[in-house]
Coordinates of C-alpha atoms in Angstrom, one line a residue:
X1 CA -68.9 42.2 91.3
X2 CA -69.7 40.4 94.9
X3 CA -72.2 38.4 96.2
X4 CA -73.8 39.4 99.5
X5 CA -76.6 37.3 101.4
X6 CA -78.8 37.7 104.6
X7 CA -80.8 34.6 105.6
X8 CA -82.4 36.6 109.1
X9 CA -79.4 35.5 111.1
X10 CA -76.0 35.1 108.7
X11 CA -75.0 37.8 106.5
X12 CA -72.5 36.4 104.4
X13 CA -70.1 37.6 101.5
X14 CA -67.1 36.6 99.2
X15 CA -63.6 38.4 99.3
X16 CA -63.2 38.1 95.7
X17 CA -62.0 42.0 94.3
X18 CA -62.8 42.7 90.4
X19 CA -61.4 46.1 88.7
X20 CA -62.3 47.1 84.8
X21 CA -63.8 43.4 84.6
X22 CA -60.7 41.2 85.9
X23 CA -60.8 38.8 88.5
X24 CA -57.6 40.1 91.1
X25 CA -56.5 37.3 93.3
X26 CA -56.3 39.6 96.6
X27 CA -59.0 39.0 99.0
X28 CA -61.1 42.6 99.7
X29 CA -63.6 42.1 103.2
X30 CA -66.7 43.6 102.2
X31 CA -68.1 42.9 105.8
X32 CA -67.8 44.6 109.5
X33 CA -69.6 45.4 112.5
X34 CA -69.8 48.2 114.4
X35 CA -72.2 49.4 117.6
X36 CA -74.3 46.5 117.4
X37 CA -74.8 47.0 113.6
X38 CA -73.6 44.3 110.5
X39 CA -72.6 46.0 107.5
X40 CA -72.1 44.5 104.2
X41 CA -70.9 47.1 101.3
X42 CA -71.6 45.8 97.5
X43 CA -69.5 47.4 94.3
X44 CA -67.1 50.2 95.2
X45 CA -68.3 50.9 98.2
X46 CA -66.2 49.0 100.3
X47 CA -64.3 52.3 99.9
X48 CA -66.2 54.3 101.5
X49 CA -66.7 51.9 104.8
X50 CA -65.7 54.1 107.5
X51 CA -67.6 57.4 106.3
X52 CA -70.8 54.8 105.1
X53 CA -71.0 53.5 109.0
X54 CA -70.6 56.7 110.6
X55 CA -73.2 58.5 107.9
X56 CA -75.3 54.9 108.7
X57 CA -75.5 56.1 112.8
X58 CA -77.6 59.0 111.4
X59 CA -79.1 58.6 107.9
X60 CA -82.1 60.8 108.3
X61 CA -79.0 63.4 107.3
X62 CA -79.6 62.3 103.4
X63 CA -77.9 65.5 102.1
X64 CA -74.6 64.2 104.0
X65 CA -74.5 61.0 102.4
X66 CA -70.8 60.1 102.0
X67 CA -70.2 59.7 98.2
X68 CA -68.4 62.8 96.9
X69 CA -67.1 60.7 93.9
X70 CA -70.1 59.3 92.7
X71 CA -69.5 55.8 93.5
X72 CA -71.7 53.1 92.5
X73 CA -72.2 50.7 95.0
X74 CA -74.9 49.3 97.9
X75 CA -74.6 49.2 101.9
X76 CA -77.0 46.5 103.5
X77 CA -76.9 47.4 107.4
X78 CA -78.3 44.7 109.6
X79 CA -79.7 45.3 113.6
X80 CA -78.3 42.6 115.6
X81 CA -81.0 43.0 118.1
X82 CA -84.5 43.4 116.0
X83 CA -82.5 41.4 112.6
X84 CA -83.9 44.5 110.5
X85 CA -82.1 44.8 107.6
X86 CA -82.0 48.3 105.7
X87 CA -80.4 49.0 102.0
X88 CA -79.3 52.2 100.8
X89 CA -78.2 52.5 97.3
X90 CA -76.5 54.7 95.0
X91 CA -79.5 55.3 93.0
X92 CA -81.7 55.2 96.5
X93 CA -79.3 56.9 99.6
X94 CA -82.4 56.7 102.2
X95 CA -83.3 53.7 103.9
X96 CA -85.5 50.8 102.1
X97 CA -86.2 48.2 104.7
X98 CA -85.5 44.6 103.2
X99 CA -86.9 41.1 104.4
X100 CA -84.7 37.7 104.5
X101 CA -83.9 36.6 102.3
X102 CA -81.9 39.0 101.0
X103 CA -79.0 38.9 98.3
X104 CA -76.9 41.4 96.3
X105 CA -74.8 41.5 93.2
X106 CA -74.0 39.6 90.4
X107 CA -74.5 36.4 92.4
X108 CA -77.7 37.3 94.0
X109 CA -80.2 35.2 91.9
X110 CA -78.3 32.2 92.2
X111 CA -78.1 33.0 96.2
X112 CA -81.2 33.8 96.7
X113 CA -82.7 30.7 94.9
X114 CA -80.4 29.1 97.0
X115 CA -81.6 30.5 100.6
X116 CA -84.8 29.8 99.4
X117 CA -83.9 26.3 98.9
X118 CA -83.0 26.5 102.6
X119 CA -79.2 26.8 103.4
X120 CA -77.3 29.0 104.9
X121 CA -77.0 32.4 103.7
X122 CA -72.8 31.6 103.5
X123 CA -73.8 28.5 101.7
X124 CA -75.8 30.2 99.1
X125 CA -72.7 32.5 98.5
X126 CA -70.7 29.5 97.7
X127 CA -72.9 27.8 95.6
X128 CA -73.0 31.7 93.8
X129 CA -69.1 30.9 93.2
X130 CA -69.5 28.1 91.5
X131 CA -71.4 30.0 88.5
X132 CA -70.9 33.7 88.7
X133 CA -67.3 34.6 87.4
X134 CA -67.1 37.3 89.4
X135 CA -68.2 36.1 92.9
X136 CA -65.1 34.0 94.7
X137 CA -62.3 33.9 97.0
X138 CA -63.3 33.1 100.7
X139 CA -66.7 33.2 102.4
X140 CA -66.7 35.5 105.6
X141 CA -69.9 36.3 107.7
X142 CA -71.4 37.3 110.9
X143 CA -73.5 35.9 112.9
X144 CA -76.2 38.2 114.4
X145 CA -76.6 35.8 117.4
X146 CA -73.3 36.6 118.2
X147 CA -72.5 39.6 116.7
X148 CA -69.7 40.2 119.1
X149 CA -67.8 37.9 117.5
X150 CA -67.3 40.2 114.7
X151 CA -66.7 39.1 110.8
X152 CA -65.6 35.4 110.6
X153 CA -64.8 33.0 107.8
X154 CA -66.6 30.5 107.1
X155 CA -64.9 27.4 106.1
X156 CA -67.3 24.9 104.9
X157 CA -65.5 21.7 104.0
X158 CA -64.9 21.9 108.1
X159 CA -68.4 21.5 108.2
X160 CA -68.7 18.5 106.1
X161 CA -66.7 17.0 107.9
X162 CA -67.9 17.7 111.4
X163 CA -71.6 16.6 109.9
X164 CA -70.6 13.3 108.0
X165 CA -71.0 14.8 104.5
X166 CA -67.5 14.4 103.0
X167 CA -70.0 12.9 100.0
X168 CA -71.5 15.8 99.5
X169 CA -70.4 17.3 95.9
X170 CA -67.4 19.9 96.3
X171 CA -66.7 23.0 94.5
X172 CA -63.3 21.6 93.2
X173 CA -63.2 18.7 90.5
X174 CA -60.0 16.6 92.3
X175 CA -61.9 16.8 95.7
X176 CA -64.9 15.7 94.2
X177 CA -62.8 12.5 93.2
X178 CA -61.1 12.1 96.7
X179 CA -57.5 13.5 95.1
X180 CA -55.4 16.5 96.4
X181 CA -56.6 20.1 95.0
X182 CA -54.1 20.7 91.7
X183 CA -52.6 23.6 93.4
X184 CA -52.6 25.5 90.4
X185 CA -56.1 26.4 88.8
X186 CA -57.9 29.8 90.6
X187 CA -60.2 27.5 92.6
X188 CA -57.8 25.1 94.1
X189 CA -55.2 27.9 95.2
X190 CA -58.3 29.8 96.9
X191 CA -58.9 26.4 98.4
X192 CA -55.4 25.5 99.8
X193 CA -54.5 25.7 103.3
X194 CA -51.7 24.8 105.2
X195 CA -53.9 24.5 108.4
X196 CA -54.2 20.8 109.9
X197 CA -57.5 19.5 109.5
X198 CA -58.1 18.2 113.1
X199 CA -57.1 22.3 114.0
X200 CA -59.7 23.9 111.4
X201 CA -62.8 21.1 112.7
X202 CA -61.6 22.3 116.5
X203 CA -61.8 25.8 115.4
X204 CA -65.4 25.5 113.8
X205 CA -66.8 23.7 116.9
X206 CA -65.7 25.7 119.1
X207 CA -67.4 28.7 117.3
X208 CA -70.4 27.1 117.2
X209 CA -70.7 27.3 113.9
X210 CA -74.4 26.1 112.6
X211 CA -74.3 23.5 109.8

């Protein structure tokens, strides 16, 4: 019900929330930081967050593992200093260290073939939007190389434009044919912004946000 990717320096999600199999148009952040550490939680456990991170601090403590309900769900926790990345399941609550690149949920094979391909980890979770029903909304990520920059969203039609690729194919058909979004399918409402475009290219430099 998400799509999660680590490429050794982005880790990178959607917002999209899904309860008993519907798509719910409210964006959930399945993302944070905290002491150095980026966190990424995968099916339900984005309830848990606060108990998951504090548990996370001292996970040899196994029999303490936060999940009195039986949740099913991942945590990917990523070092901003070494880039380690460990995932704890439901299934496995102890620590099973993981090498980029790394993807999660129902979008992961599309990601991942996708970071293999060579973009960014917040690219591959957009191209996983374009096919997995239940990856969508925005794409938010850290950046380990500035981790104290916290969660961020990534907006990448910014980035085409900053690079010179306003050719590139879009995710939404009236883009794709130089018209306005519709306004009223899922993926064009996701996709409006009120935001001037000269503001959000501004805002991307100024992050230093890698193409």
């Amino acid at each position: 019900m998400t799509t999660i990717a680590f490429d050794g320096r982005y880790l990178a999600a959607d917002t999209l929330t899904v309860r008993g199999g519907n798509r719910v148009e409210h964006p959930l952040r399945k993302l944070a930081v905290r002491d150095g550490v980026a966190y990424a939680f995968g099916g339900t456990w984005w309830a848990l967050t606060d108990e998951l991170m504090l548990w996370h601090a001292d996970y040899d403590r196994i029999a303490d593992f936060p999940n009195p309900k039986g949740l099913d769900g991942a945590l990917l926790a990523v070092q901003a200093d070494s880039r380690q990345a460990t995932l704890f399941t439901t299934e496995m609550p102890y620590p099973d260290l993981e090498h980029p690149p790394v993807a999660l949920g129902t979008g992961s094979d599309l990601a991942l073939g996708a970071m293999g391909a060579g973009v960014t980890a917040m690219d591959a979770v957009q191209i996983a939007m374009r096919w997995d029903l239940k990856t969508g909304g925005y794409v938010e990520f850290v950046d380990l190389e500035f981790i104290d920059k916290g969660v961020q969203r990534w907006d990448a039609n910014a980035v085409r434009r900053v690079a010179g690729l306003l050719n590139e194919p879009l995710d939404c058909f009236y883009e794709k044919n130089r018209e306005l979004p519709c306004g009223v399918c899922w993926r064009c409402k996701q996709n409006v912004t009120t935001i001037d475009p000269d503001a959000i290219i501004a805002h991307t430099l100024a992050d230093s946000v890698s193409v």
